[in-house]
XYZ file of C-alpha atoms in Angstrom:
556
model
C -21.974 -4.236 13.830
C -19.736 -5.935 11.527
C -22.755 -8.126 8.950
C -21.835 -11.889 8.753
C -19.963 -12.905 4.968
C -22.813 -14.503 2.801
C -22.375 -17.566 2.821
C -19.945 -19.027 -0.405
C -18.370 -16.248 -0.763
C -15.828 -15.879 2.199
C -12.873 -14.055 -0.016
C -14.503 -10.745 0.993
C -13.054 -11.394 4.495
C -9.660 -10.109 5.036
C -7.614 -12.828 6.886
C -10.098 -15.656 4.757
C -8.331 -13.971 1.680
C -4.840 -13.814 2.499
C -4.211 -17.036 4.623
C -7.340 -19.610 4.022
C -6.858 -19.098 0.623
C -3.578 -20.003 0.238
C -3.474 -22.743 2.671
C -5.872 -24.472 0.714
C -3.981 -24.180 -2.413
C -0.631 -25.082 -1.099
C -1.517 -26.081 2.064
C 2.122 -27.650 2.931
C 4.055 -24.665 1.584
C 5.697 -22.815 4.674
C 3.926 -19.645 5.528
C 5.810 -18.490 8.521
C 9.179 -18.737 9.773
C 9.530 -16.991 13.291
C 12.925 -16.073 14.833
C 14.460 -19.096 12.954
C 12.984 -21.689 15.613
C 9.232 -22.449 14.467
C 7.884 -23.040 10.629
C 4.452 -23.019 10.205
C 2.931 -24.510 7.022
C 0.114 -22.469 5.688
C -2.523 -25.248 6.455
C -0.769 -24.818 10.215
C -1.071 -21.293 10.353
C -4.862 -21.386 9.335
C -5.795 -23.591 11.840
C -3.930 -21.641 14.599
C -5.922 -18.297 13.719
C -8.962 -20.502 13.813
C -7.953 -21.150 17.070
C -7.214 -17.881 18.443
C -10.263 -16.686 16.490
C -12.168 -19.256 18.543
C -10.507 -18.029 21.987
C -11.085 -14.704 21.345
C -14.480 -15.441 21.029
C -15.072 -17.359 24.449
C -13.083 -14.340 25.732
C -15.851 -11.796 24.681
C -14.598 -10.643 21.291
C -17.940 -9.787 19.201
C -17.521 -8.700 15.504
C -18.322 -5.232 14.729
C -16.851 -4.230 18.248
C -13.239 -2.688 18.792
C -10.164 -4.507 20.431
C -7.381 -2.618 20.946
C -4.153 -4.463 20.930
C -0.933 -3.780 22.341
C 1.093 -6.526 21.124
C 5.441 -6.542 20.813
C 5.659 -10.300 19.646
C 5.591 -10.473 15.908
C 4.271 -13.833 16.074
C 1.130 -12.705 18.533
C 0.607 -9.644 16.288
C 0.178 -11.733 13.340
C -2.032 -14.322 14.772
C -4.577 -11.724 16.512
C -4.264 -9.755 13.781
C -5.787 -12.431 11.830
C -8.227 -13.844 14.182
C -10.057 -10.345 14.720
C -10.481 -10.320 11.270
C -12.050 -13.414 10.849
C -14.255 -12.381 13.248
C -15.178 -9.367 12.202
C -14.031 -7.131 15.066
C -11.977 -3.980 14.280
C -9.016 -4.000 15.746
C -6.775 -1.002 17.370
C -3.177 -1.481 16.490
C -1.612 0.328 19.188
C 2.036 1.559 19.119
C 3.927 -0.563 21.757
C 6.327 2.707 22.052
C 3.904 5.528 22.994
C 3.994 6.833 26.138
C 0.877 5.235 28.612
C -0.853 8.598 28.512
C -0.361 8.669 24.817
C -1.905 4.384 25.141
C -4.974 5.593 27.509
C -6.287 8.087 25.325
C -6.426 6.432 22.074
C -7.866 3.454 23.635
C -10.261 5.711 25.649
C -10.954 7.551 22.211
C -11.184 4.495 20.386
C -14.521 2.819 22.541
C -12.685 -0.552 22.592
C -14.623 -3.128 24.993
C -11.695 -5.465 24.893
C -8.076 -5.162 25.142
C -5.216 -8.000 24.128
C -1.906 -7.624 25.018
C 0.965 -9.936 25.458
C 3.925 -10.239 28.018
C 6.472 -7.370 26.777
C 4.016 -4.736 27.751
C 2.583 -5.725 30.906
C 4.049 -2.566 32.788
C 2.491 -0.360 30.416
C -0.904 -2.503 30.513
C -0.589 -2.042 34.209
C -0.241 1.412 33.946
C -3.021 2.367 31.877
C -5.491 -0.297 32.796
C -7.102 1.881 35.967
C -7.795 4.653 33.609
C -9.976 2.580 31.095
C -13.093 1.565 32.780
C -15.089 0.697 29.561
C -12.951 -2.061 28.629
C -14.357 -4.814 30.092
C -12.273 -7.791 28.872
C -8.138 -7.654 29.457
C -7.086 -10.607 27.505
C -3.299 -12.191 27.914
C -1.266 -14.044 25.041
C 2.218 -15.775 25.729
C 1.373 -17.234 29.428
C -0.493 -16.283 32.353
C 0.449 -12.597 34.204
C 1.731 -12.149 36.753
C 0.617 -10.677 40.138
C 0.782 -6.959 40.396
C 2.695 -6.748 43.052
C 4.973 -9.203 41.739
C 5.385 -6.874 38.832
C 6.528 -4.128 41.178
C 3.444 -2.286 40.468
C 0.573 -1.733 43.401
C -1.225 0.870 42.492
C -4.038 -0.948 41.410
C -6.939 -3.914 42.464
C -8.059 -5.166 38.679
C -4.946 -4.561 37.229
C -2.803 -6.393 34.112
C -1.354 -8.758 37.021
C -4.500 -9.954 38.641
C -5.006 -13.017 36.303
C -8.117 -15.115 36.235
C -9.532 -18.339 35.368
C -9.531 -18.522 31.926
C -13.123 -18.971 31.642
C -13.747 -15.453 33.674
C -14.250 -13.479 30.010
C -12.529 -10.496 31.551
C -15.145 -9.974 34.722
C -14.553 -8.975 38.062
C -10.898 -7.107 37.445
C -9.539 -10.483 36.350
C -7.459 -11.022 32.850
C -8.339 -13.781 30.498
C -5.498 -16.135 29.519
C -5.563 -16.390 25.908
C -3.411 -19.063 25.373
C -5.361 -21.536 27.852
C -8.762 -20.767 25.623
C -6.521 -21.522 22.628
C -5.218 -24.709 23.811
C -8.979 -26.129 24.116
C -10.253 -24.606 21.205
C -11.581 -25.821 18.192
C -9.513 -25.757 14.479
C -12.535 -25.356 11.746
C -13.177 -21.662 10.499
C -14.766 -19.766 12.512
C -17.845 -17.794 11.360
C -16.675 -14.547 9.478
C -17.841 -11.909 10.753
C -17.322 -9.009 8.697
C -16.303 -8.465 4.566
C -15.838 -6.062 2.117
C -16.641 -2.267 3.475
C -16.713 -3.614 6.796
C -14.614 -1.504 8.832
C -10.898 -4.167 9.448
C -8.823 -2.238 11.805
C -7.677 1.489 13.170
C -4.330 3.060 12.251
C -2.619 4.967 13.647
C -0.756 8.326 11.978
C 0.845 10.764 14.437
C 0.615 14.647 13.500
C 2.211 17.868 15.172
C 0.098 18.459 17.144
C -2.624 16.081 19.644
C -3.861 12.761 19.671
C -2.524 9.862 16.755
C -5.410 9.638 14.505
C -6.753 6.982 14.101
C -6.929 5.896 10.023
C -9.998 3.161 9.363
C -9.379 0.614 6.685
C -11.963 -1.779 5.664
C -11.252 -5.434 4.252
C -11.336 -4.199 1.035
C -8.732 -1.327 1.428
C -6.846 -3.541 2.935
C -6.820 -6.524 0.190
C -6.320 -3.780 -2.302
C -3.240 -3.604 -0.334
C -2.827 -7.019 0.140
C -1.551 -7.089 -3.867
C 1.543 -5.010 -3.560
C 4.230 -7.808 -4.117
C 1.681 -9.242 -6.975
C 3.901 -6.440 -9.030
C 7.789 -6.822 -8.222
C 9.613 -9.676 -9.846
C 9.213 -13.075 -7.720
C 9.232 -16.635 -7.482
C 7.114 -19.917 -5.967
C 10.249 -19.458 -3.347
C 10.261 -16.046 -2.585
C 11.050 -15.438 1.352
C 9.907 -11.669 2.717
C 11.824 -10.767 5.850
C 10.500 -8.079 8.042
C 11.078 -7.117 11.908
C 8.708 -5.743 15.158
C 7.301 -3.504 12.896
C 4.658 -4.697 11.933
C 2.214 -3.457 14.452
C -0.018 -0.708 12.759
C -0.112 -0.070 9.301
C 2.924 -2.072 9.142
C 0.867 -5.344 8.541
C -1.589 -4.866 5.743
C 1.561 -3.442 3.794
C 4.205 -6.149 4.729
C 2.507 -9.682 6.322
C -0.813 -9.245 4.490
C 0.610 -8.985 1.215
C 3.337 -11.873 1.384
C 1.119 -14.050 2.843
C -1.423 -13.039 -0.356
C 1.482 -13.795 -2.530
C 2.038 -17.009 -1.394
C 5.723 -16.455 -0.002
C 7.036 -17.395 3.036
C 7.050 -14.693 5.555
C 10.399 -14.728 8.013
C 9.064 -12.497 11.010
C 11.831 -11.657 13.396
C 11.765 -9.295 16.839
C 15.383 -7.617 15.721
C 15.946 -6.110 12.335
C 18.530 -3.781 12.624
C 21.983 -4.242 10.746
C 23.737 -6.954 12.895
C 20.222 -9.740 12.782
C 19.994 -8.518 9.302
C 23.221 -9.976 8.587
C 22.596 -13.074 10.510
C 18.957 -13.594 9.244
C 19.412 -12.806 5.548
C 21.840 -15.522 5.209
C 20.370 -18.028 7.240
C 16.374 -17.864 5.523
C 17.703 -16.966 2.121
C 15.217 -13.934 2.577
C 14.613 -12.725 -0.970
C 12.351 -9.420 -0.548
C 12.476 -6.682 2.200
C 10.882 -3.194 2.811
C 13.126 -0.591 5.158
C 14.378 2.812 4.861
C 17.475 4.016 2.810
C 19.220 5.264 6.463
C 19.196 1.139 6.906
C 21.812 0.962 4.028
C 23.386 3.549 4.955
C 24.569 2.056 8.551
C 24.353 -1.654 7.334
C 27.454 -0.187 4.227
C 28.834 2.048 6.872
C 31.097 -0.088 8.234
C 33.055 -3.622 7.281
C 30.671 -5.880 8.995
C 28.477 -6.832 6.057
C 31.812 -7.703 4.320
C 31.588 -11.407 5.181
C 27.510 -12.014 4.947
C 25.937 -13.798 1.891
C 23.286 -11.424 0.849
C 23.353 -12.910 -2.400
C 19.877 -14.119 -2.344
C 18.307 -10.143 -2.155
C 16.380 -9.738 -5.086
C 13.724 -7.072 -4.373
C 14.606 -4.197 -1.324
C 12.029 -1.605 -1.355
C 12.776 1.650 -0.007
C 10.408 4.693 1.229
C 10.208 7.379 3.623
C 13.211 10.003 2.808
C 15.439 10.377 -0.355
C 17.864 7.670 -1.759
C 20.844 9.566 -2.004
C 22.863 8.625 -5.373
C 26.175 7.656 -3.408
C 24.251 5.522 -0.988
C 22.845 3.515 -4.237
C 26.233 3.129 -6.063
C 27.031 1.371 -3.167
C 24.186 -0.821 -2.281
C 24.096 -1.725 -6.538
C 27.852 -2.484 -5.467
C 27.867 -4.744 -2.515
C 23.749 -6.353 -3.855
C 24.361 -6.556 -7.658
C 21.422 -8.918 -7.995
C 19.012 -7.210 -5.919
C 16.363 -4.386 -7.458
C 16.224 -1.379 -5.488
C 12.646 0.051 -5.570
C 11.638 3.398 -4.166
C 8.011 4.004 -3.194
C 5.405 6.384 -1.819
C 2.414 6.305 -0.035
C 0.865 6.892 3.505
C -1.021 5.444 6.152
C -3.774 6.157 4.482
C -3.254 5.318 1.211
C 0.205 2.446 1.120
C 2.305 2.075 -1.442
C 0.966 3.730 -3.926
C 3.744 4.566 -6.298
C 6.892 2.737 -6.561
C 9.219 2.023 -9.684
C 12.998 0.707 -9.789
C 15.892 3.231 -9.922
C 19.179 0.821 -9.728
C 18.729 0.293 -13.732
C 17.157 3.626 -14.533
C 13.927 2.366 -15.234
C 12.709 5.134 -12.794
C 14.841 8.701 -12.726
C 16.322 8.402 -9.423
C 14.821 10.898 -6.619
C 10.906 9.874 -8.094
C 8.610 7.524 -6.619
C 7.830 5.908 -9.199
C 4.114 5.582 -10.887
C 0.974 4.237 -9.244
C 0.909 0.690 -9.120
C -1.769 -1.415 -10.975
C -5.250 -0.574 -9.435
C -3.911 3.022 -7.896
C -4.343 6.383 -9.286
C -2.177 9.510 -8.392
C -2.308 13.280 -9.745
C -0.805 16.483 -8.771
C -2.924 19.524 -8.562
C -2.377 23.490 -8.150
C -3.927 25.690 -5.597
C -7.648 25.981 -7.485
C -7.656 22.702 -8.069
C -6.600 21.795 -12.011
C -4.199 19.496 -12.855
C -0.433 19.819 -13.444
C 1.951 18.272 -14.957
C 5.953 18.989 -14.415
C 4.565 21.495 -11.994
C 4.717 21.743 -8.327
C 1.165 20.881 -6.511
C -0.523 18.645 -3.834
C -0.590 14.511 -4.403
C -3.369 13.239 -5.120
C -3.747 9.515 -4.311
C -6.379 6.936 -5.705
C -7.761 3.505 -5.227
C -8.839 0.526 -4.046
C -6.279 0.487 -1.112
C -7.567 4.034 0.033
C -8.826 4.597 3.499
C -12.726 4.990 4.683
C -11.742 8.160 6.611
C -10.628 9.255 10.354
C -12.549 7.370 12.582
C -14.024 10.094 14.979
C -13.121 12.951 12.760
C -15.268 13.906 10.043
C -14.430 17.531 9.483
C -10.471 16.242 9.111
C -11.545 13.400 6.530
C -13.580 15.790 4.930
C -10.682 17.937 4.511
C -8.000 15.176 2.737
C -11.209 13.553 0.855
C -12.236 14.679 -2.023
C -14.061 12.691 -3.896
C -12.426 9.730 -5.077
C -8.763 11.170 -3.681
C -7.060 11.396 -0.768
C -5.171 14.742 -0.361
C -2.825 14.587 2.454
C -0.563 17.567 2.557
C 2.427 15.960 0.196
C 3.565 18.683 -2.447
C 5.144 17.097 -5.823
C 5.977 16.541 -9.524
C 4.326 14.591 -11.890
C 6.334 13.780 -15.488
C 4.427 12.715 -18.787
C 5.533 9.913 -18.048
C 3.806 9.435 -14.728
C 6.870 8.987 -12.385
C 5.948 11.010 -9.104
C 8.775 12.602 -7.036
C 7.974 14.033 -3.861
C 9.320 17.348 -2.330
C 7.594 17.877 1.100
C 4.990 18.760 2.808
C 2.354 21.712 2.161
C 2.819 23.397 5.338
C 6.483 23.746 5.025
C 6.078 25.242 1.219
C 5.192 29.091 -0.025
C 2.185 29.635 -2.402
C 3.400 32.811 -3.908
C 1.625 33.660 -7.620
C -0.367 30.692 -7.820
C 2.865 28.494 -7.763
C 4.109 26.190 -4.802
C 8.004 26.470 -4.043
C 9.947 24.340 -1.247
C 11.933 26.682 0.919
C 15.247 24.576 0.360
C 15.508 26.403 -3.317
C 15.546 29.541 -1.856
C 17.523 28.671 1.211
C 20.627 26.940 -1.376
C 20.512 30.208 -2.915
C 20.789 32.114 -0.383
C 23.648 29.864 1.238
C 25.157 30.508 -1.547
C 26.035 34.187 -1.379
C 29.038 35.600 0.319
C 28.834 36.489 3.675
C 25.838 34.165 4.468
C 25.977 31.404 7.262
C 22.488 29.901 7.155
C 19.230 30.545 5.611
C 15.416 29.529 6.781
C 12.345 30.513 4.194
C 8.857 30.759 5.297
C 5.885 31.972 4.026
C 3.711 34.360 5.646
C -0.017 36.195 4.768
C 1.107 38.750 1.555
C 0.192 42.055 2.709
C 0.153 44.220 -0.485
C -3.036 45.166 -2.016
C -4.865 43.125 -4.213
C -3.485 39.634 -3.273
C -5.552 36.697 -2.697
C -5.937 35.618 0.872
C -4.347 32.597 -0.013
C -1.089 34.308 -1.261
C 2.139 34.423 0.606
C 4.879 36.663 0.761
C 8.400 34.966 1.103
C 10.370 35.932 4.490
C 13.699 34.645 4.327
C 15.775 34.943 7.400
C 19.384 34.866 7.305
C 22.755 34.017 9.426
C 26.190 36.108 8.863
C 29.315 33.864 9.123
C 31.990 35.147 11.417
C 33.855 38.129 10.553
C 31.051 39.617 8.248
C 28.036 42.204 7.967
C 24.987 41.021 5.583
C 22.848 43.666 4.356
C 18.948 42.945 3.419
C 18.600 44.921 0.398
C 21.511 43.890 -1.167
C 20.707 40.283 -0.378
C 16.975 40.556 -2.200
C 18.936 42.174 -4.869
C 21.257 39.433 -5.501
C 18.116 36.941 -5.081
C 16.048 38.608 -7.808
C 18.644 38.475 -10.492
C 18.810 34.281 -9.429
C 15.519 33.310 -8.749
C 11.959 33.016 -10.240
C 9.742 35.594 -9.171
C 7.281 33.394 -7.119
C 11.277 32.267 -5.453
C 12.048 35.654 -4.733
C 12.162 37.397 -1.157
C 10.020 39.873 -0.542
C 11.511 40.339 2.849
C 14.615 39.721 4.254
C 15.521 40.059 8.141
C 19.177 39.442 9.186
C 19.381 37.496 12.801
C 22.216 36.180 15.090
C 20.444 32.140 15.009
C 17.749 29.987 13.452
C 15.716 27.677 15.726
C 16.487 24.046 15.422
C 15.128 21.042 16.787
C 17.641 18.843 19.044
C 18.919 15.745 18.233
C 19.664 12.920 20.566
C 22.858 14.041 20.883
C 22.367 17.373 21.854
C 23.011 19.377 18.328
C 20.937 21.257 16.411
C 18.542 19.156 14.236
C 15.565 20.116 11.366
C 14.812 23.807 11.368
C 12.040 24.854 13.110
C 10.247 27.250 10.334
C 6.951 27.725 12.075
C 9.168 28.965 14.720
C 10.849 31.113 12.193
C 7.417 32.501 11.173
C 6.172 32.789 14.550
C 9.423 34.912 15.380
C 10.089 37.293 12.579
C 6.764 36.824 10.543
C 5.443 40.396 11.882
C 8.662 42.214 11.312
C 7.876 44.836 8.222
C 11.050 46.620 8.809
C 14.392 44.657 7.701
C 17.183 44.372 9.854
């Protein structure tokens, strides 16, 4: 159980910290724009959590205890959001595009008693509601459900349709409708139910293989997070404009901290290309957060040619490489915007980032941990490197408690004060981080890390040579530590010619570093590839490649 906030000091809560705060210093300011037809003043926006806060409580919401919530409407996220946190419960933030038997078992997994939702999802809700028996409370935002059958789903007595009274609290198969326990519910603070190390929320990072885990951040990781936007350049009318995603980890690093900041936050349902263009304009939105493949179809075509994005002054990118071309042309067509890259993950956001459009950060680095955070890069025994290739090492505040359910995994990316999560990189003097890839994907050979693109340009590069995929695979000479690999390098002939092995590793030793170089070469008619939507050949599978050709002493 989630222990109450001692009483006069309430900033330990989460949602106290980040909304009361603010709306009792500038209680008129607007907080919240949403879809350009409602403003909320942050005095408003208070009271409504209060509200919901309130409701949720009537509806059976304890603190300590998990919700799950399945929730598409930016607005509804952001409000329950809140409200669990000022009551202390510990909410799931589910990912309104898994599949339902992807949905059932993380909630199953999760021991939520309670489950919101609002009216996008009630097919999957209908779905998945037979297969969670230990939720007892099915709680509704945005209007009362409708009838299962109405829904075009029978399958089920007690399911997401079958709407009760809204004083039922979820019993007898019925589902509470939030919005008539808001309506009748009271606007003072609610008691806080949970501060500091309290457990906040689970979320969610997906790896390659089972369940999402599930990533637990406390109120106090999740403040520390809250202070991102404290370090960019901004204003008393700074305007952060973000879309649906916001579920998830998405929040603390994007609604939490604007609303911190004091901004105004401009939530929309669309933000792809063509709203961007219509929003940007329209709310004089000053800050954003995407992905460089964003810029790279918003400056694809002529559409942006006639938008007024002159009020961009902060775009934060993250997620995959900036290429150079793409930012000569955003620093073209957004001269007064600052183009930030950063890195971080799920369980540790944002943090690195530093500005590359006036070379205040080499472009292709992260940047340097922001104020508060810590980052290192380490070799295989552990010491620290510098200019080297290693594992990132993340620190701070912001950090995550662990994997809720999983302590052998948390175990195994905490150590000590720093996360570890499988991220190989640089770090300069200077401190300015640039990321290569993950661990998996790179060869330990002589105590050094390498990424398998070096050696795959290189071997591109010869004559005769079509496509290249390196792996690493258990070294099987004498005298090697278990830990050492061997590189295998498989390789493609282009049409018309006949590659032979030895004389490829030959050409590869006089070019690359020894812990680069080959030590087995197999010649082979394709590489695996993932698909793409469109039906071509996408990343290269490598564990495929190792799986295939790892056991192959003689080459071909």
């Amino acid at each position: 159980m989630a222990r109450p906030t001692p009483a006069g000091t309430p900033y330990g809560n989460y949602a106290h910290a980040v909304l009361t705060a603010n709306a009792r210093r500038t209680p008129d300011r607007v907080a919240l724009t949403y879809c350009g037809e409602r403003n909320l003043t942050y005095a408003e926006l208070d009271r409504l959590v209060n509200r919901r806060a309130h409701a949720l409580a009537e509806a059976g919401v304890e603190p300590g205890r998990r919700v799950a919530a399945l929730l598409n409407e930016t607005l509804h996220v952001a409000e329950v959001y809140l409200a669990a946190a000022k009551l202390g419960a510990v909410t799931a933030a589910l990912n309104p595009y898994w599949p339902a038997d992807t949905l059932a078992a993380v909630v199953a997994r999760s021991g939520a008693t309670s489950f919101v939702y609002d009216s996008t999802v009630e097919g999957a809700v209908a779905e998945i509601r037979p297969r969670l028996p230990e939720v007892a409370r099915w709680i509704k935002i945005g209007g009362p459900g409708r009838s299962a059958e109405a829904a075009g789903d029978t399958g089920s007595e007690g399911g997401a349709g079958n709407t009760g009274n809204a004083g039922d609290g979820g019993d007898g198969g019925k589902t509470v409708d939030l919005d008539a326990l808001t309506a009748g519910a009271p606007e003072d603070e609610p008691a806080l139910g949970g501060s500091w190390d309290d457990p906040l929320a689970l979320y969610y990072t997906s790896g390659t293989t089972g369940l999402p885990k599930a990533v637990v951040h406390t109120h106090a990781s999740s403040l520390a997070t809250a202070q991102i936007w404290l370090d960019v350049p901004r204003t008393e009318g700074s305007v952060l404009g973000t879309g649906a995603i916001i579920w998830g980890i998405g929040f603390p690093a994007l609604v939490g901290p604007a609303l911190y900041a004091g901004m105004r936050l401009v939530l929309e349902q669309d933000w792809g290309p063509a709203n961007f263009l219509r929003v940007v304009p329209r709310e004089r939105v000053t800050h954003v957060s995407q992905i460089p493949s964003f810029y790279a179809a918003l400056l694809g075509s002529d559409d942006h040619a006639g938008a007024d994005l002159s009020s961009l002054r902060v775009i934060m990118l993250g997620g995959e490489p900036l290429p150079a071309a793409l930012l000569g042309r955003m620093r073209e067509r957004l001269p007064e915007a600052g183009v930030y890259c950063y890195y971080g993950q799920t369980e540790a956001p944002y943090t690195c980032f530093g500005r590359v459009d006036d070379g205040t950060t080499p472009l292709g680095s992260s940047g340097r941990a922001r104020t508060g955070n810590a980052v290192r890069v380490t070799g295989p025994s552990g010491d620290r490197l510098v200019g080297e290739v290693g594992e990132i090492n993340l620190a701070g505040p912001h950090r995550m408690a662990g994997y809720d359910g999983l302590p052998e995994r948390t175990a195994e990316v905490l150590r000590g004060e720093w996360y570890v999560g499988g991220d190989l990189g640089v770090l300069s003097e200077d401190g300015d981080l640039t990321v290569l890839g993950r661990r998996e994907d790179s060869i330990l050979k002589g105590g050094l890390w390498s990424q398998p693109s070096a050696i795959e340009e290189a071997a591109v590069a010869l004559d005769g040579v079509a496509e290249a995929g390196a792996v690493g695979v258990p070294a099987q000479a004498e005298g090697r530590e278990a830990t050492e690999q061997e590189v295998l390098l498989a390789v493609v002939a282009r049409a018309g010619h006949t590659l032979d092995p030895a004389k490829i590793t030959l050409a590869l030793t006089e070019t690359l570093p020894a812990h680069r170089r080959p030590d087995r070469v197999v010649v082979v008619d394709d590489l695996p590839h993932f698909q793409d939507a469109s039906g071509g050949p996408g990343k290269l599978l490598r564990r495929e490649i190792r799986e295939r050709y790892g056991n192959r002493t003689e080459e071909a």
